[in-house]
Amino acid sequence: MFSPKLLLISAIAVALVGSILAISSLYANAQNDEEKAVNSRGMGYYQTTGDVLDPAGSSGSASTGIEPMKYLRTFNYGRVSTLPNGTTLREFTMIADDRQTMEISPGVHYNVWTFNGTIPGPTIRATEGDLIRIHLINNGTHPHSMHFHGIHRAEMDGVFETINPGGQFIYEFYAEPYGLHLYHCHVQPLEEHISHGLYGVYIVDPKTPRPDADEMVMMMNGYDTDSDGENNFYTVNGVPFYYMHHPIEIEKGRLVRVYLVNILEFDQINNFHLHGNLYHLYRTGTDMEPDDYTDMVTMSQGERAILEFTYQYPGQYMFHAHKTEFAEKGWTGMFLVKE
Amino acid sequence: MIASAIIPLVVLGAMVGFLLWPGNGLLNIGTPLPDVSIERIEFLDGRIAAHIRNTGPQAVEIAQADVNDRIVPAAVEPSKTLGRFAEAKVVIPFQWIKGLPYEIGVTTSDGVRFAKAVAAATPTPQPDAGRVSLFALLGTYVGVIPVMIGLLWYPFIRRLSQPKYSFFLSLTAGLLLFLGIDALVEANEISLENVAGAFNGQVMITTAALVTFLALMYVSDRLVDGAKGRVIQGSFAIALMVAIGIGLHNLGEGLAIGGAMVVGEVALSTFLIVGFTLHNTTEGLAIVAPMAKEKPKIAYLVALGIIAGAPAILGTWIGGFVASPVASIVFLAIGAGAVFQVVVVIGRFVSRSSGGKLLKGPVIAGLAVGMLVMYLTTLLI
């Protein structure tokens, strides 16, 4: 039964079959299914029958639960009434929550902490001298607060009164000075509360309005989705690369005013570079005279500036962080200038 | 009778069913962490391909890929959804530069990034006819030719007196013992560096080695029993077992050479080939030693040489074109189990031919010298 010859022959047979299998498996993948293209924009193309991952390309346009296009030009003026002394009162209800998970980039889900369910939180806008009343409700599982930049009394600073889960608080202060400000949660650990998304833009208009313009808000942020103290994504207005596949349409010859705020956590030095144009820069927006005429502004966390520019030529123009790491991890967008 | 065998299985099935029942939160303690291993990175013409495997406890979805932590467009084949232990290929169109270090990363749907660094990008050999024959040639150099050279010791071994013969047989056993230990150490290194914890690398190595050992032990005993009464056949059977054991071992060596070529350690690979050639010449000696007192046909000797040497060719193909680290450690462990079995067979043969006593001077000296010689040849690799 076990003759050496038989064993010898079978050993050789096994070796032969093994070799054939090994070689044939090398060519086995060459089957044609429905093919899709990966376009690496200058780095080449690749045809695949598998799935395409391209957050910056057309496949990145999938709904993410955050709406950067809506956020861009939405300003909340509050419920307006006039006090007996003639002062305008603006009332806002803000609901803090920390239980949501959102798709912050195509296919990537992250536990976001939000004001009124969005990242960034709603843009609050008032005119200098208005009385602002914010009704904060904490629907989350952690204590939260709202800290506004600007001039106000110590009790309204949102630092010492932390609002526990289920709690409420009313902030009241006058809108001053005019300029571009921001608000964010100021509960420890601050890094955690800010990096998860509890922030928003707060604009105080001067009593004499600025010239008419196409106005928009840009909040520069990041997401550390694996909690290693470094951002995995950088964005403007909440979704990486969003304005690459949804360019912002603006008109040729019309003044554009960008309210630009940097809230970036961890590596906080961020910047804004505009292609094919330069802008007048109003740091913090607290002066009507521009500080600079440039295409590059660099800001640390909490810094902000108003940018004004007008395009002379139609076409597509990029804007992005001129820190290529940020740009290639999502902080890149496009203006589409129309006739 | 049958019922009594099945009842425990039914109860066990019911318990597993209860634990896995959707909505049973009894054992939902803690958060299962995802784990994705990048097993192999290929640098191709105008693109980079990373072979990934889901080694975490649950299915994962790959959301994006990156090169040096910069998000890039990519394809995932066959699908971006990977079940437990499933693998996929991430293809990134990318103009990489030869010799530069790269880090390739993938991010899962919960935002966790997994990455693997490559010290220097080198074009990955593609399995075209030229490469296949080049690798076959390498396998022949390290496997077949040295073993054949070793077989040339046959006339020398033939003329030895009994104690000297025992010495050389034991020397063979020493060589093989060393090879087995070497293979286990090598497998362990690969397991620590490149195999995800979920595969339980060390346990897998031990299991594969032991199972191979036991299986070959059984086959070998049947072989020798079947040949009883015919002395030539009996010693030939032992030589055949030695050749098979060495063949399995050479498969592992082929894997190492193919693998080194793939990751671009070409200089190392040339050195590896010279080292293996010297090292493997001793294996021919191991094959002829048990047959020294017979007169085997030349054709049989050649056949044994091919059984022992040719798997090195297969090994270079697998290592160069398709190997995963998991396959490598399994092959190495099988090789180790095989050579340990051969050591036992030779030990029995020596003890039988020297009158039932194993621990004699020539035997001990042979074992020791065999291991030392092997150690010295490994310094060349």
XYZ file of C-alpha atoms in Angstrom:
720
model
C 0.000 0.000 0.000
C 2.728 2.403 0.983
C 5.350 1.553 -1.557
C 8.178 4.082 -1.778
C 7.715 4.349 -5.536
C 4.077 5.265 -5.173
C 4.963 7.865 -2.566
C 7.684 9.265 -4.811
C 5.286 9.573 -7.729
C 2.585 11.157 -5.605
C 5.083 13.626 -4.117
C 6.101 14.711 -7.605
C 2.458 14.924 -8.657
C 1.649 17.137 -5.668
C 4.583 19.387 -6.507
C 3.425 19.721 -10.118
C -0.190 20.485 -9.216
C 1.027 22.976 -6.607
C 3.147 24.815 -9.170
C 0.308 24.976 -11.666
C -2.088 26.310 -9.034
C 0.429 28.899 -7.868
C 1.000 30.224 -11.367
C -2.613 30.102 -12.529
C -3.773 32.022 -9.442
C -1.590 34.903 -10.572
C -3.761 35.443 -13.605
C -7.106 34.568 -12.034
C -8.085 38.176 -11.196
C -8.327 39.305 -14.792
C -12.127 39.230 -14.997
C -14.191 42.141 -16.241
C -17.086 43.440 -14.191
C -18.612 46.875 -14.321
C -15.644 49.238 -14.255
C -15.374 52.587 -12.507
C -12.535 55.052 -12.792
C -10.421 56.491 -10.015
C -9.232 59.893 -11.186
C -6.318 61.064 -9.147
C -6.213 64.539 -10.750
C -2.734 64.637 -12.196
C -1.502 61.500 -10.461
C -3.171 59.225 -13.004
C -6.255 57.114 -13.607
C -7.170 53.614 -12.508
C -10.044 51.433 -13.705
C -11.588 49.253 -11.031
C -14.424 46.815 -10.506
C -14.281 47.516 -6.770
C -15.394 50.547 -4.755
C -14.041 54.038 -5.365
C -12.956 56.190 -2.418
C -12.662 59.835 -3.384
C -13.723 62.381 -0.760
C -12.550 65.294 -2.908
C -14.066 64.084 -6.184
C -17.591 63.607 -7.422
C -18.109 60.516 -5.275
C -17.465 62.740 -2.278
C -20.729 64.579 -2.800
C -22.704 61.991 -0.826
C -24.932 63.478 1.835
C -22.988 63.825 5.027
C -25.579 65.242 7.426
C -23.773 68.584 7.528
C -24.798 71.284 5.054
C -21.877 73.613 4.300
C -23.720 75.301 1.425
C -26.665 76.220 3.636
C -24.380 77.293 6.463
C -22.322 79.526 4.153
C -24.907 82.303 3.710
C -27.246 81.730 6.670
C -27.287 84.483 9.325
C -29.489 84.219 12.398
C -30.779 87.544 13.660
C -32.866 86.026 16.454
C -36.422 86.838 17.574
C -36.437 90.627 17.348
C -38.367 92.971 19.608
C -37.877 96.532 20.799
C -37.446 97.372 24.475
C -39.262 100.427 25.992
C -36.020 102.419 25.824
C -35.744 101.750 22.072
C -33.030 99.126 22.275
C -33.408 96.177 19.910
C -33.624 92.851 21.755
C -32.506 89.723 19.933
C -33.397 86.390 21.548
C -31.861 83.073 20.574
C -32.481 79.527 21.796
C -29.405 77.330 21.693
C -29.518 73.627 22.419
C -26.257 71.901 23.256
C -25.998 68.166 22.629
C -23.185 65.619 22.577
C -24.923 62.373 21.626
C -25.037 62.627 17.844
C -22.934 60.760 15.318
C -22.561 62.414 11.941
C -20.929 61.485 8.685
C -18.355 64.270 8.707
C -16.604 63.040 5.553
C -17.984 60.492 3.059
C -18.056 57.189 4.930
C -16.491 58.531 8.139
C -18.715 58.759 11.200
C -17.797 60.807 14.226
C -19.410 61.701 17.542
C -20.108 65.409 17.139
C -21.010 67.840 19.913
C -23.285 70.531 18.553
C -25.214 73.727 19.145
C -28.653 73.333 17.511
C -27.563 70.102 15.826
C -25.033 71.523 13.378
C -21.286 71.874 12.968
C -20.364 74.682 13.137
C -23.164 76.093 15.337
C -25.547 78.719 13.927
C -24.119 82.136 13.009
C -25.467 84.728 15.423
C -25.719 88.237 14.006
C -26.661 91.523 15.621
C -26.024 95.262 15.276
C -23.791 97.110 17.693
C -25.766 98.161 20.791
C -28.465 95.479 20.476
C -29.304 93.500 23.577
C -28.641 89.815 23.023
C -30.422 87.185 25.103
C -29.311 83.591 24.641
C -31.384 80.819 26.171
C -29.046 77.828 26.470
C -30.517 74.392 27.077
C -28.177 71.486 27.707
C -29.644 68.305 26.217
C -26.318 66.484 26.344
C -24.652 64.119 28.783
C -21.777 66.439 29.722
C -21.868 69.918 31.256
C -21.648 72.679 28.643
C -21.630 76.479 28.436
C -21.437 79.314 25.919
C -18.542 81.702 26.018
C -18.847 84.702 23.694
C -15.918 86.789 22.581
C -16.710 90.504 22.906
C -17.405 92.936 25.767
C -19.714 91.769 28.576
C -20.020 91.360 32.351
C -18.049 88.570 34.072
C -21.229 86.638 34.978
C -22.097 86.390 31.271
C -18.718 85.002 30.273
C -19.776 81.350 30.202
C -16.783 80.179 32.181
C -17.822 79.835 35.814
C -21.437 78.787 35.329
C -21.284 75.389 33.701
C -24.697 74.123 32.672
C -25.242 70.525 33.714
C -27.122 67.988 31.562
C -30.790 68.950 31.559
C -29.932 72.454 32.845
C -30.618 75.871 31.355
C -29.059 79.317 31.464
C -29.815 82.741 30.054
C -26.924 84.858 28.823
C -27.639 88.547 28.334
C -25.251 91.171 27.032
C -25.014 94.075 24.656
C -23.520 93.472 21.223
C -20.191 95.273 21.374
C -17.844 96.131 19.832
C -18.738 95.799 16.176
C -16.625 93.265 14.382
C -16.291 89.573 13.765
C -16.359 87.377 16.870
C -17.073 83.810 17.850
C -18.606 81.711 20.599
C -17.702 78.297 21.956
C -18.228 76.026 24.908
C -15.841 76.805 27.765
C -16.101 73.685 29.928
C -13.035 71.632 30.866
C -11.467 69.746 29.161
C -11.751 72.607 26.734
C -9.841 70.794 24.012
C -12.433 68.021 23.974
C -15.445 70.342 23.921
C -14.035 72.487 21.119
C -12.603 69.702 18.977
C -15.950 67.906 18.964
C -17.723 70.908 17.469
C -19.184 73.277 20.097
C -18.489 76.612 18.374
C -19.968 79.151 16.015
C -19.582 82.614 14.503
C -20.907 85.783 16.153
C -21.064 88.888 13.965
C -21.705 92.403 15.275
C -22.487 94.846 12.485
C -21.496 98.470 12.809
C -24.397 100.942 13.244
C -23.533 102.301 9.797
C -23.741 99.157 7.700
C -20.848 97.949 5.624
C -21.242 98.343 1.837
C -23.596 95.895 0.170
C -21.852 92.625 -0.699
C -22.317 88.898 -1.254
C -21.641 87.884 2.341
C -20.588 84.482 3.546
C -19.233 82.788 6.670
C -16.241 80.490 6.723
C -15.284 78.626 9.888
C -11.975 76.756 9.669
C -12.031 73.630 11.819
C -10.685 70.065 12.075
C -11.687 66.617 13.320
C -9.545 64.255 15.349
C -11.594 61.157 14.602
C -9.218 58.679 16.246
C -8.570 60.802 19.351
C -4.800 60.770 19.067
C -4.393 64.512 19.521
C -3.898 65.147 15.806
C -6.526 66.087 13.269
C -7.499 63.512 10.666
C -9.470 66.120 8.711
C -9.346 69.853 8.135
C -12.338 71.665 6.739
C -13.949 74.957 6.118
C -17.605 74.865 7.239
C -17.584 71.283 8.426
C -17.071 68.855 5.524
C -13.621 68.144 4.026
C -13.287 69.104 0.350
C -16.997 70.071 0.234
C -16.571 73.194 -1.887
C -14.369 71.243 -4.322
C -17.324 69.280 -5.650
C -19.830 72.043 -4.743
C -18.043 75.255 -5.835
C -19.315 78.504 -4.316
C -20.923 80.543 -7.087
C -20.183 84.262 -7.048
C -20.701 87.056 -9.569
C -17.983 88.712 -11.573
C -17.517 92.343 -10.513
C -19.567 91.988 -7.311
C -18.018 92.613 -3.889
C -17.652 89.421 -1.855
C -17.283 89.622 1.932
C -16.029 86.545 3.803
C -16.349 86.375 7.593
C -13.421 84.045 8.295
C -12.891 82.470 11.739
C -10.289 79.931 12.872
C -11.368 77.518 15.633
C -8.890 74.760 14.721
C -7.886 72.628 17.719
C -4.530 70.782 18.235
C -2.400 72.343 15.478
C -3.964 75.726 15.642
C -2.055 77.841 13.129
C -4.301 77.951 10.086
C -4.474 80.182 7.052
C -6.457 81.247 4.024
C -5.048 81.663 0.547
C -7.092 82.940 -2.398
C -6.277 82.140 -6.023
C -6.301 84.643 -8.878
C -7.034 87.587 -6.623
C -6.116 89.556 -3.504
C -8.374 90.683 -0.687
C -8.651 93.576 1.725
C -8.126 92.211 5.195
C -9.896 93.627 8.268
C -8.475 91.867 11.319
C -11.260 91.068 13.820
C -13.421 93.396 11.694
C -13.193 96.107 14.361
C -11.986 98.869 12.063
C -13.356 100.115 8.764
C -9.847 100.630 7.368
C -8.241 97.451 5.973
C -5.072 96.179 7.638
C -3.686 94.616 4.510
C -4.172 93.888 0.833
C -2.994 90.305 0.383
C -3.826 86.767 -0.706
C -2.538 85.106 2.476
C -3.627 85.498 6.069
C -2.397 83.311 8.929
C -4.348 82.991 12.165
C -4.079 81.092 15.413
C -7.052 79.567 17.229
C -9.769 82.127 17.944
C -8.395 84.707 15.511
C -10.688 85.988 12.776
C -10.826 88.507 9.953
C -13.142 89.953 7.344
C -11.964 89.492 3.742
C -13.285 91.644 0.882
C -12.579 91.004 -2.782
C -14.053 91.290 -6.266
C -13.214 88.996 -9.173
C -12.481 90.578 -12.562
C -12.432 87.386 -14.606
C -14.883 84.483 -14.709
C -13.810 80.899 -14.027
C -12.893 78.553 -11.213
C -10.585 79.770 -8.457
C -9.350 77.688 -5.545
C -9.096 78.839 -1.975
C -7.337 76.760 0.644
C -5.020 76.626 3.615
C -1.519 77.380 2.403
C -0.335 74.632 4.684
C -0.419 71.769 2.249
C -1.074 69.166 4.920
C -4.350 70.898 5.817
C -5.197 71.451 2.157
C -4.669 67.771 1.332
C -6.680 66.633 4.327
C -9.776 68.557 3.318
C -9.270 72.317 3.713
C -9.602 73.115 0.024
C -12.469 74.739 -1.860
C -13.427 76.477 -5.067
C -15.113 79.706 -6.166
C -16.974 79.613 -9.455
C -17.011 83.185 -10.798
C -19.902 83.729 -13.225
C -20.434 86.533 -15.731
C -25.795 5.926 21.227
C -25.965 8.579 18.530
C -28.402 10.641 20.575
C -25.996 10.714 23.504
C -23.333 12.139 21.194
C -25.668 14.765 19.765
C -27.384 16.027 22.943
C -24.374 18.043 24.198
C -24.042 19.595 20.732
C -27.696 20.635 20.723
C -27.373 22.193 24.188
C -24.187 23.971 23.104
C -25.897 25.239 19.947
C -28.810 26.553 22.003
C -26.452 28.418 24.313
C -24.491 29.988 21.438
C -27.794 30.906 19.791
C -28.953 32.581 23.010
C -25.734 34.575 23.352
C -25.745 35.707 19.717
C -29.481 36.433 19.628
C -30.041 39.953 18.278
C -31.071 42.203 21.120
C -29.412 40.103 23.789
C -27.366 42.765 25.527
C -26.110 40.416 28.231
C -22.530 40.329 27.024
C -22.248 43.725 25.349
C -19.482 44.853 27.638
C -16.967 47.363 26.379
C -16.448 48.682 22.873
C -15.118 46.355 20.170
C -12.143 48.139 18.621
C -11.608 47.850 14.881
C -8.302 46.506 13.636
C -7.092 46.566 10.055
C -3.705 45.112 9.080
C -1.834 46.269 6.016
C -0.045 43.064 5.079
C 1.746 43.986 1.889
C 2.407 47.127 -0.141
C 3.208 46.962 -3.848
C 4.756 49.757 -5.882
C 3.505 49.432 -9.438
C 3.677 51.575 -12.550
C 1.934 54.823 -11.581
C 0.141 53.357 -8.598
C 0.511 51.868 -5.145
C -1.426 48.800 -4.024
C -1.886 47.911 -0.351
C -3.204 44.508 0.646
C -5.275 44.926 3.770
C -7.053 42.508 6.082
C -9.741 43.092 8.679
C -8.265 41.532 11.810
C -10.719 43.143 14.205
C -13.723 41.499 15.857
C -16.338 43.010 13.537
C -16.890 43.891 9.892
C -15.361 47.231 8.898
C -15.909 49.690 6.096
C -12.958 51.483 4.547
C -13.826 55.157 4.076
C -10.628 56.564 2.652
C -6.995 55.974 1.843
C -3.942 58.146 2.273
C -0.308 58.375 1.221
C 1.948 59.955 3.853
C -1.187 60.991 5.756
C -2.546 62.976 2.776
C -6.016 61.918 1.620
C -5.919 60.490 -1.919
C -8.467 58.983 -4.315
C -8.316 55.193 -4.310
C -10.100 52.010 -5.317
C -10.883 49.134 -2.951
C -11.170 45.712 -4.552
C -13.335 43.745 -4.335
C -15.303 45.868 -1.851
C -14.830 48.570 0.792
C -16.790 46.438 3.250
C -14.612 43.775 4.862
C -16.021 40.978 6.967
C -13.929 39.550 9.782
C -10.590 38.277 8.386
C -11.603 39.332 4.866
C -8.971 40.949 2.680
C -9.030 43.671 0.076
C -6.666 45.510 -2.195
C -6.486 49.290 -1.989
C -5.191 50.729 -5.259
C -3.972 54.325 -5.250
C -2.978 56.039 -8.514
C 0.223 57.755 -7.422
C 3.478 58.887 -9.011
C 5.766 57.477 -6.320
C 9.501 58.016 -6.421
C 11.886 55.092 -6.231
C 13.946 54.910 -3.055
C 11.809 57.277 -0.967
C 10.037 56.161 2.186
C 6.230 56.071 2.109
C 3.501 55.501 4.622
C 0.230 54.102 3.345
C -2.880 54.463 5.489
C -6.535 53.559 5.447
C -9.294 55.080 7.560
C -12.320 53.066 8.650
C -15.860 54.407 8.861
C -15.433 55.292 12.531
C -12.500 57.539 11.710
C -9.670 55.312 12.928
C -6.567 55.301 10.738
C -4.280 52.302 10.222
C -0.962 52.733 8.449
C 2.160 50.885 7.401
C 5.486 52.415 6.453
C 7.834 51.252 3.725
C 11.498 52.202 4.163
C 12.196 52.632 0.451
C 9.810 52.320 -2.491
C 11.017 49.714 -4.992
C 9.141 48.469 -8.056
C 7.323 45.294 -7.077
C 8.161 42.417 -9.433
C 5.215 41.399 -11.553
C 4.546 37.754 -12.335
C 5.361 37.876 -16.047
C 7.099 35.012 -17.818
C 10.517 36.608 -17.282
C 10.032 36.974 -13.528
C 8.579 33.497 -13.163
C 11.594 31.961 -14.894
C 14.054 34.191 -13.013
C 12.555 33.075 -9.723
C 12.598 29.466 -10.908
C 16.292 29.894 -11.658
C 16.914 31.315 -8.185
C 15.015 28.402 -6.653
C 17.159 26.013 -8.655
C 20.345 27.714 -7.477
C 19.429 27.609 -3.802
C 17.468 24.361 -3.772
C 18.125 21.819 -6.455
C 21.797 22.348 -7.319
C 23.215 22.432 -3.758
C 21.260 19.326 -2.776
C 22.598 17.558 -5.881
C 26.119 18.648 -4.982
C 25.581 17.229 -1.509
C 24.508 13.922 -3.004
C 28.028 13.610 -4.470
C 29.181 12.703 -0.953
C 27.522 9.326 -1.438
C 30.664 7.381 -2.442
C 32.531 8.906 0.498
C 29.830 8.020 3.041
C 29.685 4.477 1.645
C 33.257 3.643 2.603
C 33.016 4.772 6.221
C 33.368 2.449 9.217
C 30.343 2.008 11.532
C 31.336 4.634 14.189
C 32.211 7.180 11.510
C 28.977 6.373 9.727
C 27.065 6.940 12.964
C 28.873 10.243 13.312
C 27.770 11.404 9.870
C 24.193 10.226 10.368
C 24.057 12.152 13.638
C 25.656 15.110 11.944
C 22.711 15.023 9.551
C 20.295 14.915 12.467
C 22.105 17.891 14.005
C 21.834 19.865 10.776
C 18.124 19.190 10.567
C 17.485 19.927 14.232
C 19.084 23.295 13.687
C 17.014 23.955 10.558
C 13.830 23.189 12.464
C 14.680 25.553 15.312
C 15.740 28.185 12.797
C 12.422 27.900 10.953
C 10.440 28.268 14.195
C 12.422 31.355 15.218
C 11.964 32.862 11.757
C 8.229 32.126 11.798
C 7.972 33.726 15.220
C 9.722 36.873 13.996
C 7.383 37.229 11.030
C 4.427 36.583 13.283
C 5.485 39.341 15.683
C 6.261 41.886 12.973
C 3.634 41.367 10.304
C 0.789 39.198 11.522
C -2.141 40.683 13.389
C -2.757 39.451 16.915
C -6.113 38.016 15.862
C -4.348 35.168 14.068
C -2.610 34.002 17.264
C 0.626 33.577 15.318
C 2.617 31.657 17.939
C -0.150 29.137 18.591
C -0.634 28.719 14.853
C 3.101 27.999 14.411
C 3.110 25.397 17.179
C -0.044 23.749 15.878
C 1.145 23.564 12.269
C 4.546 22.202 13.303
C 3.083 19.546 15.634
C 0.380 18.416 13.223
C 2.949 18.086 10.423
C 5.258 16.169 12.742
C 2.523 13.712 13.749
C 1.214 13.246 10.211
C 4.677 12.525 8.795
C 5.438 10.258 11.756
C 2.410 8.173 10.861
C 3.223 8.077 7.147
C 6.845 7.248 7.855
C 5.978 4.369 10.197
C 3.595 2.872 7.642
C 6.277 3.272 5.001
C 8.966 1.530 7.030
C 6.540 -1.231 8.162
C 5.508 -1.852 4.585
C 9.130 -2.245 3.594
C 10.017 -4.699 6.371
C 12.189 -7.551 5.280
C 13.626 -5.628 2.414
C 16.519 -3.678 3.887
C 17.240 -1.585 0.839
C 13.666 -0.453 0.635
C 13.678 0.399 4.356
C 16.658 2.696 4.217
C 15.391 4.188 0.988
C 12.139 4.950 2.768
C 14.072 6.832 5.427
C 15.995 8.737 2.773
C 12.701 9.590 1.117
C 11.290 10.908 4.391
C 14.437 12.981 4.839
C 14.023 14.349 1.313
C 10.364 15.269 1.890
C 11.212 16.938 5.179
C 13.994 18.928 3.582
C 11.734 19.749 0.644
C 9.168 21.307 2.964
C 11.969 23.189 4.658
C 13.299 24.488 1.339
C 9.842 25.745 0.477
C 10.246 28.064 3.470
C 13.668 29.184 2.257
C 12.209 29.938 -1.171
C 9.561 32.071 0.506
C 12.240 34.071 2.288
C 14.145 34.712 -0.937
C 11.043 35.629 -2.949
C 9.924 37.883 -0.117
C 13.294 39.662 0.037
C 13.170 40.284 -3.725
C 9.701 41.780 -3.405
C 10.524 44.307 -0.716
C 13.527 45.406 -2.715
C 16.282 44.003 -0.541
C 18.111 42.901 -3.672
C 21.609 43.096 -2.231
C 20.507 41.037 0.705
C 18.904 38.621 -1.686
C 22.143 37.911 -3.575
C 23.823 37.267 -0.255
C 20.887 35.171 0.823
C 21.312 32.999 -2.275
C 25.037 32.374 -1.695
C 24.336 31.596 1.957
C 21.496 29.212 1.189
C 23.581 27.466 -1.459
C 26.350 26.666 1.032
C 23.817 25.811 3.701
C 21.797 23.498 1.463
C 24.763 21.482 0.222
C 24.741 19.850 3.662
C 21.166 18.742 2.999
C 22.311 16.459 0.174
C 24.542 14.807 2.728
C 21.535 14.244 4.966
C 19.723 12.416 2.178
C 22.530 10.072 1.184
C 23.610 9.192 4.709
C 20.796 6.687 5.486
C 21.391 4.915 2.161
C 25.152 4.623 2.474
C 25.138 0.865 2.975
C 22.944 0.182 -0.053
C 23.327 0.727 -3.757
C 20.455 2.946 -4.816
C 19.860 3.613 -8.493
C 21.232 6.944 -9.701
C 17.722 7.854 -10.906
C 16.413 7.404 -7.344
C 19.112 9.681 -6.007
C 18.238 12.337 -8.559
C 14.537 11.987 -7.756
C 15.282 12.433 -4.040
C 17.374 15.490 -4.846
C 14.472 16.996 -6.760
C 11.956 16.239 -3.998
C 14.256 17.973 -1.522
C 15.313 20.882 -3.725
C 12.501 21.769 -6.118
C 10.078 23.121 -3.482
C 12.505 26.044 -3.193
C 11.348 27.089 -6.693
C 7.714 26.934 -5.655
C 8.659 28.878 -2.544
C 10.255 31.762 -4.479
C 7.128 32.042 -6.627
C 4.802 32.124 -3.661
C 7.074 34.426 -1.668
C 7.644 36.725 -4.610
C 4.175 36.986 -6.092
C 1.441 35.985 -3.711
C 2.777 35.475 -0.203
C 1.003 36.841 2.779
C 2.849 36.749 6.108
C 0.260 34.278 7.374
C 1.070 31.849 4.545
C 4.777 32.310 5.246
C 4.570 31.353 8.901
C 2.379 28.355 8.116
C 4.901 27.089 5.548
C 7.821 27.691 7.903
C 6.047 25.847 10.702
C 5.234 22.907 8.415
C 8.898 22.820 7.389
C 9.949 22.788 11.036
C 7.539 19.948 11.889
C 8.836 18.012 8.894
C 12.507 18.266 9.798
C 11.859 17.359 13.442
C 10.135 14.212 12.237
C 13.171 13.409 10.098
C 15.424 13.882 13.127
C 13.390 11.276 14.998
C 13.526 8.856 12.054
C 17.291 9.241 11.756
C 17.666 8.851 15.516
C 15.837 5.513 15.404
C 17.901 4.422 12.424
C 21.160 5.285 14.179
C 20.126 3.539 17.359
C 19.099 0.416 15.404
C 22.286 0.292 13.352
C 24.477 0.798 16.437
C 22.813 -1.964 18.464
C 20.069 -0.116 20.307
C 22.267 2.475 21.986
C 21.830 6.061 20.972
C 24.025 8.094 23.293
C 27.422 7.048 22.010
C 30.418 9.306 21.435
C 30.154 9.541 17.627
C 26.420 10.237 17.836
C 26.768 13.063 20.356
C 29.712 14.524 18.429
C 27.776 14.288 15.161
C 24.764 16.110 16.565
C 26.911 18.851 18.073
C 29.068 19.350 14.986
C 25.976 19.335 12.755
C 24.362 22.151 14.719
C 27.589 24.143 14.896
C 28.198 23.822 11.136
C 24.675 25.049 10.482
C 25.132 27.954 12.830
C 28.319 28.939 11.023
C 26.631 28.772 7.614
C 23.775 30.974 8.841
C 26.328 33.671 9.584
C 26.779 33.876 5.803
C 23.110 34.648 5.196
